[in-house]
XYZ file of C-alpha atoms in Angstrom:
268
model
C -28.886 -55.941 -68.322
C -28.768 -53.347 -71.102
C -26.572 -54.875 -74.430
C -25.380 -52.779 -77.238
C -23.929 -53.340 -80.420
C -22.466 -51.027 -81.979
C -22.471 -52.516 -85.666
C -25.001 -54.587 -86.779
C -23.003 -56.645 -89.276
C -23.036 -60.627 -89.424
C -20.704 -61.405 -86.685
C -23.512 -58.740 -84.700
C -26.300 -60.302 -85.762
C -24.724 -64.124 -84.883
C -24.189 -62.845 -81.188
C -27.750 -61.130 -80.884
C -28.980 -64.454 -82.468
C -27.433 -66.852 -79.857
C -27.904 -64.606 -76.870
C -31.955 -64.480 -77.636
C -31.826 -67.995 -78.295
C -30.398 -69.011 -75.142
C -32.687 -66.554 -72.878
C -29.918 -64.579 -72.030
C -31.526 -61.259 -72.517
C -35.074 -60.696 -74.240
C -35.375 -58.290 -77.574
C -36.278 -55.039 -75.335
C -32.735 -55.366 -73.463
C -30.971 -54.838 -77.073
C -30.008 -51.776 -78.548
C -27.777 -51.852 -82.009
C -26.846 -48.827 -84.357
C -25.775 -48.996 -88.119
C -25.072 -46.506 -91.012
C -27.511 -47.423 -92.888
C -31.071 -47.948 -92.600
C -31.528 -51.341 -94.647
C -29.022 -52.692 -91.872
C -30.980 -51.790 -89.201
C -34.345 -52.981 -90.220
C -33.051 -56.108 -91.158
C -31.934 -56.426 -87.846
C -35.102 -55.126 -86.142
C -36.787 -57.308 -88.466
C -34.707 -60.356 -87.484
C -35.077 -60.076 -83.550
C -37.562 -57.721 -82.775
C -34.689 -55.582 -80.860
C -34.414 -51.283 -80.918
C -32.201 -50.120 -83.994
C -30.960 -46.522 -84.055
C -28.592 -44.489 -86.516
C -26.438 -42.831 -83.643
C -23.692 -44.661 -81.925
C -23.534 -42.363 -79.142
C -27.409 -43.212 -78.408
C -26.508 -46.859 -78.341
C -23.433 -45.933 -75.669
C -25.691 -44.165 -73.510
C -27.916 -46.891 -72.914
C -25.953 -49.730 -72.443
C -24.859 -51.143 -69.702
C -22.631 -53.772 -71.987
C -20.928 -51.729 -75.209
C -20.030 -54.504 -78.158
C -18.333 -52.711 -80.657
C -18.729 -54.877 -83.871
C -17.030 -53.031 -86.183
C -13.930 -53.255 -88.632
C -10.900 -52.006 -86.209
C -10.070 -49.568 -89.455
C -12.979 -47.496 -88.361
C -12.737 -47.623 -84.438
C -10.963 -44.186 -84.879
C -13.906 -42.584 -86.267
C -16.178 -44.347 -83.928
C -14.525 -44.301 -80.559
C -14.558 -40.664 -80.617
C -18.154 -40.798 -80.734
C -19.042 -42.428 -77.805
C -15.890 -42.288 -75.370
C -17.790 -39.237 -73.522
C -21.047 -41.084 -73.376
C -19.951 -44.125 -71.614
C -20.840 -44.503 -67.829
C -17.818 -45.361 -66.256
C -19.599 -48.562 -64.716
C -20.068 -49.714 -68.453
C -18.586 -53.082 -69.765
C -16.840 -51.943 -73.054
C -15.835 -55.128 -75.549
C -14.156 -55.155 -78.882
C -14.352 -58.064 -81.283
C -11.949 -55.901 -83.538
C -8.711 -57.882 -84.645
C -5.161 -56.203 -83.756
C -6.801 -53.537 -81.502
C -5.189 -54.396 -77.894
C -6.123 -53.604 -75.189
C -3.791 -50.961 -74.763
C -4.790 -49.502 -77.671
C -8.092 -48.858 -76.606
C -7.508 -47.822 -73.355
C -5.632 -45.066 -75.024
C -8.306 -44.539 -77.587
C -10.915 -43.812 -74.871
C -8.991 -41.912 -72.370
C -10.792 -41.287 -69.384
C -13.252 -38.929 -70.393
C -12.662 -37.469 -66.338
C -15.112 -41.072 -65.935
C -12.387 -43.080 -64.537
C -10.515 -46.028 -65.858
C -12.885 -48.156 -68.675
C -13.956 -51.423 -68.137
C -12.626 -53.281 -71.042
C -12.728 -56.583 -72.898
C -11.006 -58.042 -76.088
C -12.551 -60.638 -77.505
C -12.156 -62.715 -81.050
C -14.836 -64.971 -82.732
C -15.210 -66.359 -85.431
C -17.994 -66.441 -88.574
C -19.299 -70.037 -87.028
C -21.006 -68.609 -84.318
C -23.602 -67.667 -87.487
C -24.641 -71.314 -87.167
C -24.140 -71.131 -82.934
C -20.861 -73.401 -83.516
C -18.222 -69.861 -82.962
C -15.069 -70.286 -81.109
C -13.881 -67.134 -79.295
C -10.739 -66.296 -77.648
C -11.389 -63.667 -74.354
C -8.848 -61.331 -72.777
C -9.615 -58.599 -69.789
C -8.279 -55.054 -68.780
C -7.216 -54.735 -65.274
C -10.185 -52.947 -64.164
C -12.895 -55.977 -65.258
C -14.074 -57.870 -62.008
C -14.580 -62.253 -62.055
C -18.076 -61.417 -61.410
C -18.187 -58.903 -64.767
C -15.764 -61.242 -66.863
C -18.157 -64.130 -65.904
C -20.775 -62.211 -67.257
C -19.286 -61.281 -70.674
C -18.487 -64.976 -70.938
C -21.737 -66.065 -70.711
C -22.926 -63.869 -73.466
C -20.034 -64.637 -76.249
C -21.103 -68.902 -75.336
C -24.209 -68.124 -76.328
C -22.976 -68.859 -80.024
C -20.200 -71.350 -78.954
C -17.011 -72.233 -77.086
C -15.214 -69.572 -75.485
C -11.540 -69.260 -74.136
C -10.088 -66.811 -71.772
C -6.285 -66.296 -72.738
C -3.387 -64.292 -71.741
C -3.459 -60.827 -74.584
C -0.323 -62.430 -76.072
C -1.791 -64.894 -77.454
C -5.137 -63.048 -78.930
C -2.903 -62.462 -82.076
C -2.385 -66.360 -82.014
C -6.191 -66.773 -81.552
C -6.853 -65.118 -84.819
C -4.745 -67.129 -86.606
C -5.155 -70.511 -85.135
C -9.693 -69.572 -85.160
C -10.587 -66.412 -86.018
C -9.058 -66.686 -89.964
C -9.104 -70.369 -90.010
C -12.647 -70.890 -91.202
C -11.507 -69.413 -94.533
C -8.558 -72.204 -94.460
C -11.489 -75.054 -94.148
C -13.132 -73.307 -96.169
C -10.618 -73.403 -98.792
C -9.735 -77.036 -98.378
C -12.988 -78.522 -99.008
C -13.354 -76.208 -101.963
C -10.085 -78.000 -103.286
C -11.415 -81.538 -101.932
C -14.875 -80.834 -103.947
C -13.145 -79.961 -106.780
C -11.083 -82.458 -107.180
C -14.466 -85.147 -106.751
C -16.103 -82.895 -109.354
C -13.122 -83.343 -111.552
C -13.808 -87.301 -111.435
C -17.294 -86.947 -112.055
C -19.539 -86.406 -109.167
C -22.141 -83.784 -109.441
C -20.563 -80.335 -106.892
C -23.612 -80.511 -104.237
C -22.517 -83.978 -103.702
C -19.186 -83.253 -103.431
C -19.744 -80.827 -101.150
C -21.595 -82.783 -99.412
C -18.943 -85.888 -99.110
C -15.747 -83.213 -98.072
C -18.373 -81.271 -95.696
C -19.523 -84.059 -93.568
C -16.092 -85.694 -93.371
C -14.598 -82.559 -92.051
C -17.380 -82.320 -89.556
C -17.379 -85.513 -88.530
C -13.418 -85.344 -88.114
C -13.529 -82.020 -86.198
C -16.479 -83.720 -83.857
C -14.377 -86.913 -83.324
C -11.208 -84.729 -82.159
C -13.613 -82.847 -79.930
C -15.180 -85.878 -78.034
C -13.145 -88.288 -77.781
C -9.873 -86.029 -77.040
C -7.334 -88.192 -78.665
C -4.616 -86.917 -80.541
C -5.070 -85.841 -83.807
C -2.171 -88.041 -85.275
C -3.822 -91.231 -83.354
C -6.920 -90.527 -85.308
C -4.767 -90.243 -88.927
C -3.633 -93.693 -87.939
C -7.139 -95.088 -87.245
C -7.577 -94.155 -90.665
C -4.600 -95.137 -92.662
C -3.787 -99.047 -93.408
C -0.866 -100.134 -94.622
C -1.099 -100.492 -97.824
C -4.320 -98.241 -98.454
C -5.397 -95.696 -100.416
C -5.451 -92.977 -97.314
C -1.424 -93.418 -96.359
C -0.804 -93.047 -100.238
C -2.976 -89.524 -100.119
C -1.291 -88.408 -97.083
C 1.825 -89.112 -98.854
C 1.350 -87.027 -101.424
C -0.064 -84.025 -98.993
C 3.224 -84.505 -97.173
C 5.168 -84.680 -99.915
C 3.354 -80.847 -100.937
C 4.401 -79.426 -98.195
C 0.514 -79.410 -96.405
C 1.828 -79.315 -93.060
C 4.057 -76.365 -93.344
C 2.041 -74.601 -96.175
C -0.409 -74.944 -92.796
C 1.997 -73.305 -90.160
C 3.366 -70.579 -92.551
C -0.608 -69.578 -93.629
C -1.403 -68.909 -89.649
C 2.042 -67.301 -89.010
C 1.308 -65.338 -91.781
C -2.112 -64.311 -90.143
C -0.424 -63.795 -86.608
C 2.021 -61.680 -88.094
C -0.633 -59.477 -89.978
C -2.798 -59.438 -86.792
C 0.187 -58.130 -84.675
C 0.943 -55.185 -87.164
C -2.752 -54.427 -87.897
């Protein structure tokens, strides 16, 4: 099996990572293209796999198409390749707010029948093989060729199939959030910095306890608000933080950050 990537970017380079790593294709069977030439050795330099400066070269070859670029310039690239694309050729998009609908319009038919096409959303996590990645399929995509998209993307991660409505959802709720966690143990550090603690400490406290949390949701599968409890005594000093975050407004500063995100997804 033939991959391409069109866009050799970090999100690119986290899939070609994982997909190596796991044996899932060796550095001959990958193909990527970028504008400029620094991006492309990097990446030839990185994983040993064929860099070119033509997209249409990349489409050619592939047998799976990734493009892994920013949706704003899918109208300059889709025109490109749409003509070079076999019509047995598994196209996916990592873009956010580019439907499927829009990109079966954006490739037309090129008098090569209906594309085979896959949405897909990760997020920056699978740099460090821990991505999360919501998966949606055209009409024309078989089990057996979904199955073998799938496999790829959980190279770096967990992956999800949903319904296309909810894509929008899974940018908000996973493929933005890592700049909400992100932002909160910034604000945790800062605050430990503010009361003396040297900042690589800090960050080290608020980064393992957000790890840890996140693993102990995962495994054990209890509800998040069972865990608070586990956590809170009455009388401590957590309920009296919590207090305070509820008395902020965390919980709906929360909702209204992703609804914001869903919104700007669905109007991208």
């Amino acid at each position: 099996m033939k991959i391409g990537f069109i866009g050799l970017g970090n999100m690119a380079m986290a899939m070609i990572g994982g997909i190596l790593a796991k044996g899932l294709a060796r550095p001959e069977e990958i193909m990527g293209s970028a504008r400029t030439a620094a991006t492309r050795e990097t990446a030839k330099q990185a994983y040993g796999i064929a860099t070119v400066p033509e997209n249409k070269q990349v489409a050619i070859w592939a047998d799976v198409l990734l493009l892994a670029v920013k949706p704003a310039v899918f109208p300059e690239v889709i025109p490109q390749i749409r003509e070079e694309i076999r019509e047995d050729t598994l196209v996916v998009s990592i873009a956010a707010g580019r439907s499927l609908a829009y990109l079966e319009q954006a490739f037309g038919d090129g008098g090569k029948g209906t594309r085979k096409l896959i949405r897909c959303m990760p997020n920056t996590p699978a740099l460090v093989g821990e991505g999360c990645t919501g998966v949606c399929a055209g009409e024309e995509v078989s089990p057996e060729e979904l199955h073998k998209v799938l496999e790829l993307l959980g190279a770096f991660g967990m992956v999800h199939v949903v319904p296309e409505s909810l894509m929008d959802v899974v940018v908000g709720v996973s493929g933005s959030a890592p700049a909400y966690v992100f932002l909160f143990l910034e604000a945790m550090a800062d605050e430990a910095v503010a009361q003396g603690m040297p900042r690589k400490q800090a960050y080290a406290f608020a980064t393992q306890a957000v790890l840890g949390s996140a693993r102990m949701l995962l495994e054990t599968g209890r509800h998040p608000g069972e865990l608070k409890d586990m956590v809170c005594s009455p009388g401590g000093t957590t309920i009296q933080a919590v207090k305070v975050l509820e008395e902020k407004g965390f919980r709906a500063a929360v909702m209204d950050a992703v609804e914001a995100c869903i919104e700007k997804s669905r109007n991208l």
